[in-house]
Short mmCIF file of C-alpha atoms in Angstrom, two decimals:
data_model
loop_
_atom_site.label_atom_id
_atom_site.label_comp_id
_atom_site.label_asym_id
_atom_site.label_seq_id
_atom_site.Cartn_x
_atom_site.Cartn_y
_atom_site.Cartn_z
CA UNK A 1 -19.53 8.27 2.93
CA UNK A 2 -19.82 5.89 0.01
CA UNK A 3 -17.85 6.09 -3.23
CA UNK A 4 -17.91 3.58 -6.06
CA UNK A 5 -16.58 3.17 -9.58
CA UNK A 6 -16.88 0.02 -11.68
CA UNK A 7 -13.74 -1.37 -10.07
CA UNK A 8 -13.14 0.43 -6.75
CA UNK A 9 -15.57 0.83 -3.89
CA UNK A 10 -15.06 2.98 -0.79
CA UNK A 11 -17.25 2.85 2.31
CA UNK A 12 -17.02 4.19 5.83
CA UNK A 13 -17.19 2.15 9.03
CA UNK A 14 -17.18 4.81 11.70
CA UNK A 15 -13.83 6.58 11.38
CA UNK A 16 -12.38 3.72 9.30
CA UNK A 17 -12.46 3.85 5.49
CA UNK A 18 -12.68 0.56 3.59
CA UNK A 19 -11.25 0.63 0.05
CA UNK A 20 -12.15 -2.42 -2.01
CA UNK A 21 -10.73 -3.60 -5.33
CA UNK A 22 -13.55 -5.07 -7.39
CA UNK A 23 -12.19 -6.90 -10.47
CA UNK A 24 -12.80 -10.53 -9.47
CA UNK A 25 -12.67 -11.83 -13.05
CA UNK A 26 -8.92 -11.05 -13.14
CA UNK A 27 -8.16 -11.65 -9.44
CA UNK A 28 -8.35 -7.89 -8.86
CA UNK A 29 -5.57 -7.09 -11.30
CA UNK A 30 -5.29 -3.36 -11.97
CA UNK A 31 -5.70 -1.62 -15.33
CA UNK A 32 -5.25 2.09 -16.01
CA UNK A 33 -8.79 3.21 -15.02
CA UNK A 34 -8.60 1.14 -11.84
CA UNK A 35 -5.21 2.61 -10.93
CA UNK A 36 -6.65 6.11 -11.25
CA UNK A 37 -9.71 5.12 -9.20
CA UNK A 38 -7.47 3.75 -6.43
CA UNK A 39 -5.44 6.95 -6.42
CA UNK A 40 -8.60 9.02 -6.16
CA UNK A 41 -9.99 6.80 -3.39
CA UNK A 42 -6.91 7.22 -1.22
CA UNK A 43 -6.53 10.95 -1.88
CA UNK A 44 -10.18 11.30 -0.84
CA UNK A 45 -9.42 9.34 2.34
CA UNK A 46 -6.49 11.65 3.03
CA UNK A 47 -8.66 14.73 2.57
CA UNK A 48 -11.54 13.48 4.73
CA UNK A 49 -11.12 15.00 8.22
CA UNK A 50 -13.37 12.36 9.78
CA UNK A 51 -11.47 9.37 8.31
CA UNK A 52 -8.64 8.20 10.56
CA UNK A 53 -7.47 4.82 9.21
CA UNK A 54 -8.04 2.94 5.94
CA UNK A 55 -8.32 -0.78 5.23
CA UNK A 56 -7.44 -1.91 1.69
CA UNK A 57 -8.64 -5.29 0.39
CA UNK A 58 -9.87 -7.14 -2.68
CA UNK A 59 -13.11 -9.00 -3.35
CA UNK A 60 -13.71 -12.71 -3.91
CA UNK A 61 -10.69 -14.10 -2.11
CA UNK A 62 -7.78 -12.23 -3.69
CA UNK A 63 -5.99 -9.03 -2.75
CA UNK A 64 -4.49 -8.12 -6.13
CA UNK A 65 -2.79 -10.10 -8.90
CA UNK A 66 -0.77 -7.10 -10.08
CA UNK A 67 -1.02 -5.19 -13.32
CA UNK A 68 -3.57 -6.54 -15.81
CA UNK A 69 -1.26 -8.09 -18.40
CA UNK A 70 -4.18 -8.75 -20.75
CA UNK A 71 -4.99 -5.05 -20.74
CA UNK A 72 -1.32 -4.31 -21.39
CA UNK A 73 -1.38 -6.68 -24.35
CA UNK A 74 -4.36 -4.83 -25.82
CA UNK A 75 -2.55 -1.51 -25.43
CA UNK A 76 0.56 -2.93 -27.10
CA UNK A 77 -1.50 -4.20 -30.01
CA UNK A 78 -2.75 -0.67 -30.67
CA UNK A 79 0.70 0.84 -31.14
CA UNK A 80 4.27 -0.45 -31.47
CA UNK A 81 5.36 2.60 -29.43
CA UNK A 82 2.99 1.81 -26.56
CA UNK A 83 5.79 1.27 -24.03
CA UNK A 84 7.34 4.65 -24.78
CA UNK A 85 3.95 6.37 -24.59
CA UNK A 86 3.20 4.66 -21.27
CA UNK A 87 6.61 5.62 -19.87
CA UNK A 88 6.17 9.26 -20.85
CA UNK A 89 2.69 9.29 -19.31
CA UNK A 90 3.98 7.96 -15.98
CA UNK A 91 7.23 9.94 -15.78
CA UNK A 92 7.40 12.28 -12.80
CA UNK A 93 9.64 14.72 -10.97
CA UNK A 94 9.97 14.05 -7.22
CA UNK A 95 9.23 17.72 -6.64
CA UNK A 96 5.80 17.22 -8.21
CA UNK A 97 4.58 14.50 -5.83
CA UNK A 98 1.90 13.39 -5.21
CA UNK A 99 1.11 11.99 -8.63
CA UNK A 100 -0.49 8.65 -9.58
CA UNK A 101 1.77 5.63 -9.97
CA UNK A 102 1.23 2.76 -12.41
CA UNK A 103 -0.80 0.88 -9.78
CA UNK A 104 -2.46 4.06 -8.48
CA UNK A 105 -1.54 5.21 -4.95
CA UNK A 106 2.02 3.84 -4.88
CA UNK A 107 3.70 7.28 -4.99
CA UNK A 108 1.60 8.72 -2.18
CA UNK A 109 2.82 9.25 1.37
CA UNK A 110 -0.35 9.79 3.35
CA UNK A 111 -0.54 11.35 6.80
CA UNK A 112 -2.81 8.53 8.04
CA UNK A 113 -2.24 4.78 8.21
CA UNK A 114 -3.48 2.17 5.74
CA UNK A 115 -3.81 -1.53 6.59
CA UNK A 116 -3.77 -4.18 3.86
CA UNK A 117 -6.15 -7.12 4.36
CA UNK A 118 -4.38 -9.76 2.27
CA UNK A 119 -6.26 -12.78 0.98
CA UNK A 120 -5.30 -15.10 -1.85
CA UNK A 121 -2.81 -13.58 -4.27
CA UNK A 122 -0.87 -10.41 -3.51
CA UNK A 123 1.66 -10.71 -6.30
CA UNK A 124 3.72 -8.48 -8.61
CA UNK A 125 2.17 -5.00 -8.49
CA UNK A 126 -0.36 -6.32 -5.99
CA UNK A 127 2.51 -7.12 -3.64
CA UNK A 128 3.80 -3.59 -4.20
CA UNK A 129 0.41 -2.19 -3.18
CA UNK A 130 0.54 -4.27 -0.01
CA UNK A 131 4.06 -3.00 0.69
CA UNK A 132 2.79 0.56 0.28
CA UNK A 133 0.46 0.01 3.24
CA UNK A 134 1.62 0.54 6.82
CA UNK A 135 0.63 -2.93 8.03
CA UNK A 136 -0.42 -6.22 6.44
CA UNK A 137 -2.95 -8.65 7.92
CA UNK A 138 -2.60 -11.90 5.98
CA UNK A 139 -4.82 -14.95 5.74
CA UNK A 140 -3.18 -18.31 6.38
CA UNK A 141 -3.56 -19.45 2.77
CA UNK A 142 -2.65 -16.10 1.17
CA UNK A 143 0.69 -15.54 -0.54
CA UNK A 144 3.09 -12.91 -1.84
CA UNK A 145 5.42 -13.15 -4.79
CA UNK A 146 7.15 -10.99 -7.37
CA UNK A 147 5.58 -13.06 -10.12
CA UNK A 148 6.29 -10.35 -12.70
CA UNK A 149 9.86 -11.73 -12.71
CA UNK A 150 8.54 -14.51 -14.97
CA UNK A 151 7.37 -12.08 -17.64
CA UNK A 152 10.12 -9.48 -17.67
CA UNK A 153 7.90 -6.86 -16.03
CA UNK A 154 9.89 -4.53 -13.72
CA UNK A 155 9.00 -3.38 -10.23
CA UNK A 156 8.00 0.27 -10.72
CA UNK A 157 5.58 0.81 -7.83
CA UNK A 158 8.08 0.95 -4.99
CA UNK A 159 8.91 -2.73 -4.68
CA UNK A 160 12.68 -2.28 -4.93
CA UNK A 161 12.50 0.55 -2.38
CA UNK A 162 9.97 -0.58 0.20
CA UNK A 163 10.79 -4.30 0.29
CA UNK A 164 14.46 -3.92 1.39
CA UNK A 165 13.43 -1.29 3.94
CA UNK A 166 10.80 -3.62 5.33
CA UNK A 167 12.60 -6.99 5.48
CA UNK A 168 16.28 -6.19 4.83
CA UNK A 169 18.40 -6.51 1.71
CA UNK A 170 19.13 -10.23 2.01
CA UNK A 171 15.51 -11.34 2.14
CA UNK A 172 14.53 -8.71 -0.43
CA UNK A 173 17.13 -9.85 -2.96
CA UNK A 174 15.91 -13.43 -2.59
CA UNK A 175 12.34 -12.41 -3.41
CA UNK A 176 13.22 -9.84 -6.09
CA UNK A 177 15.61 -12.08 -8.01
CA UNK A 178 13.71 -15.38 -7.80
CA UNK A 179 10.12 -14.16 -7.89
CA UNK A 180 9.21 -17.14 -5.73
CA UNK A 181 6.01 -17.66 -3.79
CA UNK A 182 6.03 -16.56 -0.14
CA UNK A 183 3.31 -18.12 2.01
CA UNK A 184 1.94 -16.63 5.20
CA UNK A 185 4.12 -18.44 7.74
CA UNK A 186 7.34 -17.37 6.05
CA UNK A 187 5.99 -13.87 5.43
CA UNK A 188 5.33 -13.48 9.15
CA UNK A 189 8.80 -14.80 10.05
CA UNK A 190 10.60 -12.33 7.78
CA UNK A 191 8.41 -9.37 8.76
CA UNK A 192 6.62 -9.15 5.44
CA UNK A 193 3.26 -9.31 7.22
CA UNK A 194 2.25 -8.30 10.74
CA UNK A 195 -0.60 -10.69 11.55
CA UNK A 196 -1.74 -14.07 10.19
CA UNK A 197 -5.40 -14.95 10.58
CA UNK A 198 -7.65 -17.78 9.46
CA UNK A 199 -8.73 -18.02 5.84
CA UNK A 200 -11.51 -15.56 5.15
CA UNK A 201 -10.69 -13.46 8.21
CA UNK A 202 -8.33 -10.76 6.93
CA UNK A 203 -10.93 -8.08 6.27
CA UNK A 204 -12.59 -8.43 9.70
CA UNK A 205 -9.23 -8.57 11.50
CA UNK A 206 -7.93 -5.54 9.60
CA UNK A 207 -11.08 -3.56 10.38
CA UNK A 208 -10.74 -4.46 14.05
CA UNK A 209 -7.09 -3.37 14.04
CA UNK A 210 -8.01 -0.15 12.19
CA UNK A 211 -10.67 0.66 14.80
CA UNK A 212 -8.04 0.21 17.51
CA UNK A 213 -5.70 2.67 15.76
CA UNK A 214 -8.55 5.09 15.14
CA UNK A 215 -9.33 5.18 18.86
CA UNK A 216 -5.86 6.45 19.81
CA UNK A 217 -5.05 10.17 20.11
CA UNK A 218 -4.45 10.95 16.44
CA UNK A 219 -1.99 13.85 16.47
CA UNK A 220 0.62 11.89 18.42
CA UNK A 221 0.23 8.71 16.37
CA UNK A 222 0.52 10.62 13.09
CA UNK A 223 3.55 12.57 14.31
CA UNK A 224 5.33 9.32 15.29
CA UNK A 225 4.38 7.71 11.98
CA UNK A 226 5.64 10.71 10.00
CA UNK A 227 8.91 10.70 11.92
CA UNK A 228 9.48 7.01 11.18
CA UNK A 229 8.98 7.68 7.45
CA UNK A 230 11.19 10.79 7.43
CA UNK A 231 14.21 9.39 9.26
CA UNK A 232 15.58 6.97 6.64
CA UNK A 233 18.15 9.17 4.92
CA UNK A 234 18.99 11.45 7.83
CA UNK A 235 22.07 11.35 10.07
CA UNK A 236 21.21 10.37 13.62
CA UNK A 237 21.28 13.92 15.02
CA UNK A 238 18.97 15.23 12.29
CA UNK A 239 16.65 12.25 12.64
CA UNK A 240 16.37 12.82 16.38
CA UNK A 241 15.80 16.53 15.80
CA UNK A 242 12.97 16.01 13.32
CA UNK A 243 11.42 13.52 15.75
CA UNK A 244 11.53 16.18 18.46
CA UNK A 245 10.12 18.87 16.16
CA UNK A 246 7.13 16.67 15.33
CA UNK A 247 6.65 15.35 18.84
CA UNK A 248 6.84 18.64 20.73
CA UNK A 249 3.64 19.85 19.06
CA UNK A 250 1.85 16.99 20.87
CA UNK A 251 3.15 17.64 24.38
CA UNK A 252 -0.16 19.11 25.55
CA UNK A 253 -1.87 15.85 24.51
CA UNK A 254 0.88 13.89 26.25
CA UNK A 255 0.41 15.71 29.54
CA UNK A 256 -3.34 15.29 29.36
CA UNK A 257 -2.88 11.61 28.59
CA UNK A 258 -0.53 11.20 31.53
#
């Protein structure tokens, strides 16, 4: 399988799908057409029965520099009501999910894992895209940061939701309020990334990790993943019950595995 737009490329490596952001002139910042292309790429991955795990990365040494502020400036110049028009376009009812988010796939909850291969900048909305992924493999000289704090741009792609859930409220408030740069060593210490690899090695390491996940029995892994996502707002008894309901469908696989 091979899919490509001007800014997003998708290719298959066995049962692993590689989704690549291709806007190197703006450090892979995302504009509206790119956001839609990313959404379509990941919904296609979800629908592909032969695709088990996805790896998400950016070309030419950067993951994603966030929303393309230059494109936003051009939109604003066209209409003084541009912000209201944009807000109305992106409004959604939770009952209507999945729908595209400002950065593309940020409102999706897939049934299969996605691994971010983080090189260079993963900042602002680009950091939110990395947070959307299940795991993050980070190069030693890569960095995170809510750089949109500097420009008055809000987090609207899950950053205020996923970041506290991932690293705890104390660390999250530090990063959200200050917008400071977070380099790989600190990111690993606070649980913001899962692996740190040498510069230039994130894509290969993420593909290797994805192949490992793809080789596991899939029904059980997906049931456990879904349970972990579903348990957040449930009382303990309900959380344990939904875990059992998902897991019991895999008991045949478990016995065979044993």
